[in-house]
Short mmCIF file of C-alpha atoms and ligand atoms in Angstrom, two decimals:
data_model
loop_
_atom_site.label_atom_id
_atom_site.label_comp_id
_atom_site.label_asym_id
_atom_site.label_seq_id
_atom_site.Cartn_x
_atom_site.Cartn_y
_atom_site.Cartn_z
CA UNK A 551 90.58 -19.69 -6.73
CA UNK A 552 87.42 -17.75 -5.99
CA UNK A 553 84.95 -19.66 -3.81
CA UNK A 554 81.42 -19.93 -5.13
CA UNK A 555 78.39 -18.99 -3.04
CA UNK A 556 77.53 -22.56 -2.05
CA UNK A 557 81.08 -23.23 -0.88
CA UNK A 558 81.13 -20.05 1.23
CA UNK A 559 77.90 -20.80 3.07
CA UNK A 560 78.02 -22.14 6.63
CA UNK A 561 76.81 -25.67 5.96
CA UNK A 562 75.88 -27.91 8.86
CA UNK A 563 75.63 -31.67 8.99
CA UNK A 564 72.41 -32.87 10.59
CA UNK A 565 72.70 -36.52 9.59
CA UNK A 566 73.73 -38.23 12.80
CA UNK A 567 72.60 -41.87 13.17
CA UNK A 568 70.45 -41.09 16.20
CA UNK A 569 68.68 -38.19 14.46
CA UNK A 570 68.17 -40.13 11.25
CA UNK A 571 66.60 -43.05 13.10
CA UNK A 572 63.97 -40.69 14.55
CA UNK A 573 63.53 -38.96 11.19
CA UNK A 574 62.97 -42.24 9.42
CA UNK A 575 60.20 -43.23 11.81
CA UNK A 576 58.45 -39.89 11.38
CA UNK A 577 58.80 -39.83 7.59
CA UNK A 578 57.38 -43.34 7.36
CA UNK A 579 54.51 -42.35 9.61
CA UNK A 580 53.68 -39.37 7.40
CA UNK A 581 54.12 -40.79 3.92
CA UNK A 582 54.34 -44.58 3.87
CA UNK A 583 51.54 -46.76 2.53
CA UNK A 584 51.38 -50.50 3.31
CA UNK A 585 48.56 -50.83 0.75
CA UNK A 586 50.71 -49.42 -2.06
CA UNK A 587 53.62 -51.64 -1.02
CA UNK A 588 51.43 -54.75 -1.07
CA UNK A 589 49.97 -53.92 -4.50
CA UNK A 590 53.48 -53.35 -5.81
CA UNK A 591 54.59 -56.68 -4.32
CA UNK A 592 51.71 -58.34 -6.22
CA UNK A 593 52.96 -56.92 -9.54
CA UNK A 594 51.25 -53.54 -9.41
CA UNK A 595 47.71 -54.58 -10.31
CA UNK A 596 44.69 -55.35 -8.13
CA UNK A 597 41.21 -56.34 -9.28
CA UNK A 598 38.20 -56.27 -7.00
CA UNK A 599 34.82 -56.95 -8.55
CA UNK A 600 34.46 -54.90 -11.70
CA UNK A 601 37.34 -52.53 -10.89
CA UNK A 602 41.01 -53.01 -11.70
CA UNK A 603 43.67 -50.58 -10.50
CA UNK A 604 47.01 -50.67 -12.23
CA UNK A 605 50.01 -48.82 -10.86
CA UNK A 606 52.98 -47.75 -12.95
CA UNK A 607 56.15 -49.72 -12.22
CA UNK A 608 57.93 -46.57 -11.07
CA UNK A 609 56.21 -43.63 -9.48
CA UNK A 610 56.39 -41.43 -6.41
CA UNK A 611 59.30 -40.26 -4.27
CA UNK A 612 62.71 -40.33 -5.96
CA UNK A 613 66.03 -40.57 -4.13
CA UNK A 614 66.55 -36.80 -4.32
CA UNK A 615 63.16 -36.03 -2.80
CA UNK A 616 63.59 -38.65 -0.06
CA UNK A 617 66.93 -37.15 0.86
CA UNK A 618 65.57 -33.59 0.87
CA UNK A 619 62.67 -34.54 3.14
CA UNK A 620 64.96 -36.50 5.49
CA UNK A 621 67.33 -33.53 5.79
CA UNK A 622 64.51 -31.04 6.37
CA UNK A 623 63.02 -33.22 9.12
CA UNK A 624 66.49 -33.69 10.61
CA UNK A 625 67.11 -29.92 10.59
CA UNK A 626 63.91 -29.36 12.54
CA UNK A 627 64.97 -31.95 15.13
CA UNK A 628 68.58 -30.86 15.53
CA UNK A 629 67.69 -27.16 15.75
CA UNK A 630 64.54 -27.49 17.84
CA UNK A 631 65.39 -24.33 19.79
CA UNK A 632 65.99 -22.14 16.72
CA UNK A 633 64.09 -20.67 13.84
CA UNK A 634 64.33 -22.91 10.80
CA UNK A 635 63.54 -21.31 7.44
CA UNK A 636 62.96 -22.92 4.05
CA UNK A 637 63.56 -21.23 0.70
CA UNK A 638 60.11 -21.60 -0.91
CA UNK A 639 59.02 -25.23 -1.02
CA UNK A 640 61.17 -28.26 -0.17
CA UNK A 641 59.64 -30.07 -3.18
CA UNK A 642 56.55 -29.38 -5.28
CA UNK A 643 53.97 -31.21 -3.22
CA UNK A 644 51.48 -29.34 -1.00
CA UNK A 645 51.08 -32.26 1.45
CA UNK A 646 54.81 -32.44 2.20
CA UNK A 647 55.10 -28.65 2.53
CA UNK A 648 52.08 -28.61 4.84
CA UNK A 649 53.75 -31.18 7.11
CA UNK A 650 56.89 -29.05 7.33
CA UNK A 651 54.86 -25.94 8.13
CA UNK A 652 53.08 -27.84 10.90
CA UNK A 653 56.47 -28.82 12.28
CA UNK A 654 57.35 -25.13 12.55
CA UNK A 655 59.52 -24.74 9.46
CA UNK A 656 58.98 -21.22 8.07
CA UNK A 657 58.76 -20.96 4.29
CA UNK A 658 60.22 -17.80 2.76
CA UNK A 659 58.08 -17.21 -0.34
CA UNK A 660 59.62 -16.80 -3.76
CA UNK A 661 59.86 -13.21 -4.88
CA UNK A 662 60.98 -11.68 -1.61
CA UNK A 663 63.64 -14.12 -0.51
CA UNK A 664 66.70 -11.83 -0.68
CA UNK A 665 64.84 -9.17 1.29
CA UNK A 666 63.69 -11.62 3.99
CA UNK A 667 67.03 -13.41 4.25
CA UNK A 668 68.78 -10.07 4.73
CA UNK A 669 66.94 -9.86 8.08
CA UNK A 670 68.23 -13.24 9.36
CA UNK A 671 71.18 -13.80 11.69
CA UNK A 672 73.86 -16.38 12.52
CA UNK A 673 71.43 -18.10 14.90
CA UNK A 674 69.02 -18.91 12.11
CA UNK A 675 68.91 -22.05 10.00
CA UNK A 676 68.05 -21.99 6.30
CA UNK A 677 67.03 -25.11 4.39
CA UNK A 678 67.87 -25.05 0.68
CA UNK A 679 65.29 -27.13 -1.25
CA UNK A 680 65.94 -30.09 -3.55
CA UNK A 681 65.97 -27.79 -6.61
CA UNK A 682 68.86 -25.73 -5.16
CA UNK A 683 68.88 -21.94 -5.01
CA UNK A 684 70.31 -19.08 -7.06
CA UNK A 685 73.85 -17.97 -6.31
CA UNK A 686 72.61 -14.47 -5.40
CA UNK A 687 70.47 -15.98 -2.63
CA UNK A 688 73.29 -18.22 -1.44
CA UNK A 689 75.51 -15.12 -1.27
CA UNK A 690 73.04 -13.27 0.94
CA UNK A 691 72.73 -16.33 3.21
CA UNK A 692 76.54 -16.58 3.41
CA UNK A 693 76.82 -12.86 4.22
CA UNK A 694 74.26 -13.19 7.04
CA UNK A 695 76.22 -16.17 8.39
CA UNK A 696 73.10 -18.36 8.71
CA UNK A 697 73.52 -22.09 9.16
CA UNK A 698 72.61 -23.91 5.95
CA UNK A 699 71.08 -27.34 5.51
CA UNK A 700 71.52 -27.90 1.81
CA UNK A 701 69.20 -30.53 0.32
CA UNK A 702 70.05 -29.79 -3.33
CA UNK A 703 69.82 -33.02 -5.32
CA UNK A 704 73.11 -34.38 -6.68
CA UNK A 705 71.56 -34.63 -10.14
CA UNK A 706 70.85 -30.90 -10.10
CA UNK A 707 74.41 -30.18 -8.98
CA UNK A 708 75.81 -32.18 -11.86
CA UNK A 709 73.95 -29.84 -14.24
CA UNK A 710 75.51 -26.88 -12.42
CA UNK A 711 78.94 -28.40 -12.91
CA UNK A 712 78.29 -28.73 -16.62
CA UNK A 713 77.03 -25.16 -17.19
CA UNK A 714 79.88 -23.74 -15.09
CA UNK A 715 82.23 -25.64 -17.39
CA UNK A 716 80.51 -24.08 -20.41
CA UNK A 717 81.01 -20.60 -18.89
CA UNK A 718 84.71 -21.28 -18.31
CA UNK A 719 85.09 -22.12 -22.01
CA UNK A 720 83.14 -19.04 -23.17
CA UNK A 721 80.18 -21.20 -24.22
CA UNK A 722 76.63 -19.89 -23.74
CA UNK A 723 74.29 -22.33 -21.98
CA UNK A 724 71.00 -22.92 -23.75
CA UNK A 725 68.86 -24.31 -20.96
CA UNK A 726 65.72 -26.27 -21.80
CA UNK A 727 63.40 -25.54 -18.89
CA UNK A 728 60.91 -23.17 -17.36
CA UNK A 729 62.41 -19.74 -16.67
CA UNK A 730 60.37 -19.34 -13.48
CA UNK A 731 61.14 -22.79 -12.05
CA UNK A 732 63.43 -22.71 -9.01
CA UNK A 733 65.78 -25.34 -10.43
CA UNK A 734 66.18 -23.57 -13.77
CA UNK A 735 66.80 -20.25 -12.04
CA UNK A 736 69.44 -21.89 -9.86
CA UNK A 737 71.06 -23.53 -12.89
CA UNK A 738 70.97 -20.29 -14.89
CA UNK A 739 72.79 -18.50 -12.08
CA UNK A 740 75.60 -21.11 -12.27
CA UNK A 741 75.77 -20.64 -16.06
CA UNK A 742 77.24 -17.20 -15.33
CA UNK A 743 80.33 -19.05 -14.13
CA UNK A 744 82.50 -18.32 -11.11
CA UNK A 745 83.65 -15.03 -12.63
CA UNK A 746 80.08 -13.98 -13.43
CA UNK A 747 80.81 -13.30 -17.11
CA UNK A 748 79.09 -16.32 -18.65
CA UNK A 749 75.77 -16.25 -20.48
CA UNK A 750 72.59 -18.29 -20.73
CA UNK A 751 69.35 -18.42 -22.67
CA UNK A 752 66.34 -20.40 -21.44
CA UNK A 753 64.03 -22.05 -23.98
CA UNK A 754 60.83 -23.88 -23.12
CA UNK A 755 58.95 -24.84 -26.28
CA UNK A 756 60.04 -26.24 -29.61
CA UNK A 757 58.76 -22.98 -31.13
CA UNK A 758 61.30 -21.14 -28.92
CA UNK A 759 64.00 -23.50 -30.16
CA UNK A 760 63.06 -22.98 -33.80
CA UNK A 761 63.23 -19.21 -33.31
CA UNK A 762 66.73 -19.56 -31.81
CA UNK A 763 67.82 -21.96 -34.55
CA UNK A 764 66.64 -19.55 -37.22
CA UNK A 765 68.73 -16.81 -35.59
CA UNK A 766 71.74 -19.13 -35.40
CA UNK A 767 71.44 -19.86 -39.13
CA UNK A 768 70.54 -16.47 -40.52
CA UNK A 769 70.78 -13.84 -37.78
CA UNK A 770 67.78 -11.53 -37.54
CA UNK A 771 66.11 -8.78 -35.59
CA UNK A 772 68.11 -8.50 -32.36
CA UNK A 773 65.49 -6.39 -30.57
CA UNK A 774 62.70 -8.83 -31.48
CA UNK A 775 64.83 -11.71 -30.19
CA UNK A 776 65.46 -10.01 -26.86
CA UNK A 777 61.79 -9.08 -26.54
CA UNK A 778 60.65 -12.65 -27.17
CA UNK A 779 62.98 -14.12 -24.54
CA UNK A 780 62.62 -11.30 -22.00
CA UNK A 781 63.38 -12.62 -18.51
CA UNK A 782 64.98 -15.77 -19.92
CA UNK A 783 68.55 -14.66 -20.65
CA UNK A 784 71.58 -13.38 -18.77
CA UNK A 785 72.30 -9.69 -18.34
CA UNK A 786 74.17 -8.38 -21.38
CA UNK A 787 73.20 -11.36 -23.53
CA UNK A 788 73.46 -10.45 -27.20
CA UNK A 789 72.21 -13.02 -29.73
CA UNK A 790 74.65 -11.65 -32.31
CA UNK A 791 77.59 -12.45 -30.01
CA UNK A 792 76.50 -15.15 -27.63
CA UNK A 793 75.01 -17.76 -29.97
CA UNK A 794 78.35 -18.40 -31.65
CA UNK A 795 79.33 -21.16 -29.23
CA UNK A 796 76.49 -22.88 -27.40
CA UNK A 797 76.05 -25.81 -25.03
CA UNK A 798 72.65 -27.36 -24.30
CA UNK A 799 71.63 -28.39 -20.79
CA UNK A 800 68.20 -28.98 -19.33
CA UNK A 801 66.11 -28.81 -16.24
CA UNK A 802 66.37 -32.35 -14.85
CA UNK A 803 62.63 -32.99 -14.97
CA UNK A 804 61.75 -32.19 -18.59
CA UNK A 805 60.10 -34.56 -21.05
CA UNK A 806 63.00 -36.64 -22.31
CA UNK A 807 61.85 -36.90 -25.93
CA UNK A 808 61.38 -33.12 -26.12
CA UNK A 809 64.79 -32.38 -24.62
CA UNK A 810 66.40 -34.72 -27.15
CA UNK A 811 64.61 -32.83 -29.92
CA UNK A 812 65.88 -29.51 -28.53
CA UNK A 813 69.43 -30.88 -28.58
CA UNK A 814 69.04 -32.20 -32.12
CA UNK A 815 67.60 -28.99 -33.56
CA UNK A 816 70.26 -26.75 -32.03
CA UNK A 817 73.03 -29.08 -33.19
CA UNK A 818 71.70 -29.11 -36.78
CA UNK A 819 71.41 -25.29 -36.77
CA UNK A 820 75.04 -24.89 -35.65
CA UNK A 821 76.16 -27.45 -38.25
CA UNK A 822 74.23 -25.60 -40.97
CA UNK A 823 75.94 -22.35 -40.01
CA UNK A 824 79.48 -23.61 -39.31
CA UNK A 825 79.83 -26.93 -41.13
CA UNK A 826 80.27 -30.28 -39.42
CA UNK A 827 83.92 -29.83 -38.35
CA UNK A 828 83.63 -26.39 -36.75
CA UNK A 829 80.31 -27.35 -35.18
CA UNK A 830 82.21 -29.84 -33.00
CA UNK A 831 83.80 -26.87 -31.24
CA UNK A 832 80.77 -24.59 -31.31
CA UNK A 833 78.11 -27.01 -30.07
CA UNK A 834 78.18 -29.08 -26.92
CA UNK A 835 75.58 -31.15 -25.17
CA UNK A 836 75.12 -33.01 -21.97
CA UNK A 837 71.93 -34.92 -21.25
CA UNK A 838 70.87 -33.84 -17.80
CA UNK A 839 67.44 -35.48 -17.49
CA UNK A 840 67.71 -37.22 -14.11
CA UNK A 841 67.38 -40.99 -13.78
CA UNK A 842 64.25 -40.79 -11.63
CA UNK A 843 62.40 -38.61 -14.15
CA UNK A 844 63.37 -40.92 -16.96
CA UNK A 845 62.29 -44.04 -15.05
CA UNK A 846 58.86 -42.57 -14.31
CA UNK A 847 58.33 -41.53 -17.93
CA UNK A 848 59.53 -44.94 -19.20
CA UNK A 849 57.27 -46.75 -16.71
CA UNK A 850 54.26 -44.80 -17.95
CA UNK A 851 55.05 -45.56 -21.60
CA UNK A 852 55.25 -49.24 -20.64
CA UNK A 853 51.97 -49.07 -18.72
CA UNK A 854 50.23 -47.42 -21.68
CA UNK A 855 50.96 -50.44 -23.87
CA UNK A 856 48.03 -52.20 -22.19
CA UNK A 857 44.47 -50.88 -22.46
CA UNK A 858 43.12 -48.72 -19.64
CA UNK A 859 39.96 -46.64 -19.36
CA UNK A 860 41.31 -43.70 -17.43
CA UNK A 861 44.63 -42.46 -16.04
CA UNK A 862 44.96 -40.55 -12.77
CA UNK A 863 48.24 -38.68 -12.26
CA UNK A 864 48.64 -37.59 -8.66
CA UNK A 865 50.85 -34.70 -7.58
CA UNK A 866 51.42 -31.01 -7.00
CA UNK A 867 50.20 -28.85 -9.87
CA UNK A 868 53.53 -26.99 -9.98
CA UNK A 869 55.57 -30.19 -10.25
CA UNK A 870 57.41 -30.23 -13.56
CA UNK A 871 58.04 -33.97 -13.80
CA UNK A 872 54.40 -34.74 -12.88
CA UNK A 873 53.19 -32.36 -15.58
CA UNK A 874 55.14 -34.29 -18.19
CA UNK A 875 53.53 -37.56 -17.08
CA UNK A 876 50.16 -35.93 -17.70
CA UNK A 877 51.28 -34.80 -21.17
CA UNK A 878 52.32 -38.37 -22.00
CA UNK A 879 49.06 -39.86 -20.71
CA UNK A 880 46.65 -37.47 -22.36
CA UNK A 881 47.96 -38.31 -25.80
CA UNK A 882 46.50 -41.76 -25.37
CA UNK A 883 43.53 -41.82 -22.99
CA UNK A 884 41.39 -39.66 -20.68
CA UNK A 885 43.91 -38.39 -18.12
CA UNK A 886 43.25 -36.38 -14.98
CA UNK A 887 45.93 -34.51 -13.03
CA UNK A 888 44.70 -34.54 -9.43
CA UNK A 889 46.18 -33.10 -6.25
CA UNK A 890 44.78 -35.81 -3.99
CA UNK A 891 41.87 -38.22 -3.54
CA UNK A 892 39.50 -35.41 -2.60
CA UNK A 893 39.59 -34.33 -6.25
CA UNK A 894 37.52 -37.42 -7.03
CA UNK A 895 34.29 -35.79 -5.90
CA UNK A 896 32.05 -38.54 -7.26
CA UNK A 897 32.06 -41.09 -10.03
CA UNK A 898 31.24 -38.35 -12.48
CA UNK A 899 32.90 -35.25 -11.07
CA UNK A 900 36.68 -34.87 -11.05
CA UNK A 901 38.50 -31.73 -9.98
CA UNK A 902 41.78 -31.59 -11.85
CA UNK A 903 44.44 -29.33 -13.28
CA UNK A 904 44.03 -28.53 -16.96
CA UNK A 905 47.50 -28.07 -18.44
CA UNK A 906 46.15 -26.21 -21.45
CA UNK A 907 43.92 -23.80 -19.54
CA UNK A 908 46.63 -23.60 -16.83
CA UNK A 909 44.14 -23.87 -14.01
CA UNK A 910 42.15 -26.22 -11.83
CA UNK A 911 38.66 -27.07 -12.99
CA UNK A 912 35.89 -29.59 -12.45
CA UNK A 913 35.10 -31.96 -15.30
CA UNK A 914 32.34 -34.42 -15.92
CA UNK A 915 33.78 -37.84 -16.57
CA UNK A 916 32.08 -40.97 -17.83
CA UNK A 917 34.98 -43.35 -17.35
CA UNK A 918 34.51 -44.18 -13.65
CA UNK A 919 30.72 -44.23 -13.77
CA UNK A 920 28.50 -47.23 -14.49
CA UNK A 921 28.90 -50.80 -13.30
CA UNK A 922 30.88 -52.25 -16.20
CA UNK A 923 34.46 -53.48 -15.88
CA UNK A 924 37.01 -50.68 -15.81
CA UNK A 925 40.78 -50.43 -15.58
CA UNK A 926 42.13 -47.35 -13.78
CA UNK A 927 45.79 -46.49 -14.20
CA UNK A 928 47.52 -44.51 -11.47
CA UNK A 929 50.92 -42.88 -11.51
CA UNK A 930 52.62 -40.00 -9.73
CA UNK A 931 55.62 -37.75 -10.09
CA UNK A 932 58.81 -37.84 -8.03
CA UNK A 933 57.41 -35.52 -5.38
CA UNK A 934 54.24 -37.45 -4.50
CA UNK A 935 54.14 -39.50 -1.29
CA UNK A 936 52.66 -42.99 -1.27
CA UNK A 937 49.98 -42.10 1.28
CA UNK A 938 48.37 -39.87 -1.37
CA UNK A 939 48.43 -42.76 -3.83
CA UNK A 940 46.80 -44.99 -1.22
CA UNK A 941 44.07 -42.42 -0.64
CA UNK A 942 43.44 -42.34 -4.39
CA UNK A 943 43.25 -46.14 -4.65
CA UNK A 944 40.83 -46.44 -1.72
CA UNK A 945 38.74 -43.55 -3.04
CA UNK A 946 38.36 -45.15 -6.49
CA UNK A 947 37.33 -48.46 -4.93
CA UNK A 948 34.97 -46.72 -2.50
CA UNK A 949 33.27 -44.84 -5.35
CA UNK A 950 32.85 -48.16 -7.12
CA UNK A 951 31.23 -49.63 -3.99
CA UNK A 952 34.24 -51.55 -2.67
CA UNK A 953 35.30 -50.80 0.90
CA UNK A 954 38.84 -50.64 2.30
CA UNK A 955 38.22 -53.83 4.35
CA UNK A 956 37.62 -55.79 1.14
CA UNK A 957 40.80 -54.30 -0.36
CA UNK A 958 42.87 -55.16 2.71
CA UNK A 959 41.40 -58.67 2.84
CA UNK A 960 42.26 -59.23 -0.83
CA UNK A 961 45.82 -58.02 -0.26
CA UNK A 962 46.22 -60.17 2.86
CA UNK A 963 44.91 -63.33 1.19
CA UNK A 964 47.54 -63.66 -1.51
S1 SF4 B 1406 63.39 -35.52 -9.75
FE1 SF4 B 1406 65.54 -35.98 -10.24
S2 SF4 B 1406 66.65 -34.06 -9.96
FE2 SF4 B 1406 64.67 -33.83 -8.93
S3 SF4 B 1406 65.09 -34.45 -6.81
FE3 SF4 B 1406 64.39 -36.29 -7.89
S4 SF4 B 1406 66.29 -37.31 -8.56
FE4 SF4 B 1406 66.81 -35.18 -8.04
#
């Protein structure tokens, strides 16, 4: 059997007990927050004076991110006499990537990775991020003979297994995700299958899905279809041929309710075209939203059942799962997507990412101002370290005239 690119790469194990002990200490030093841990231990809510901060039950680093960071730190320690490269970002959080850069890990930017990797040698180490990497990149790394520290999350790999299976059966993968996201690109490359003759189509919005469903039911203008999804389908993809048998998969960090709707709409379209019996062969599905993403979305829905004045979502602006938390929040209350505590410039001025304008901007906010009682909700995506949450908590209290000493005293007294 032909080996796939990941199997052919020269993987190295950096997880020795001695290394991991040192890694653990360093990771805790960089990202741990005793204040967050104490608030969580008290049930997730703290009130000081007229200000209440409520944390979501689940937020911050997931198991996949923790593992990726541990392995990247371990790689730097084990190979302290070599050049250690990283494909893009280890996760989508600027603070974590900054730490790795300071430790001497060299990020190879997206867009010129194959070109840069082609210059590496057997002495070099390449870290594959938590999202995984495209098979074409893994092939170049394997050809160069570089040592590979692969931090790809197991949940991402289980999606790969599923789309490879679709390819083996001649089923086209319809992937719900962002075509430019590293994870979706990596998954799409596996949807080609081990023989490279599989197909995929990436859809992002429900409008995309409706367009595809219409084509499944009635056919249509092939050229218009290909133009609309340019850059989001496999080479040689033909909607007249490759929508006959489809299997839905998704980027692990999508909004769960939306992914379920994608699955439902595609299934109904295939049933309308083929009838219920034949549709069982021509439509397949596998829910690949990861547990951590789901827990964070569920925790926010739970948190939103109680009244709050404002929601702060902390994380990297390019983090998919964090973006979906913002989408959930802003349907219900004023919600600000902030990179870190510095975005809270004053009680009135908040620098934040506007999902609709797709850019960072400064907004005037009335929610934190004044001296009345307020409840501030805080959550964060799977790539946000607790130290950034702590900074946000202390910043909110400081703006409301409550110092860190008072916060620590309140946490120590109960
Ligand atoms: S968000 Fe999910 S898929 Fe991504 S690293 Fe975390 S556990 Fe893995």
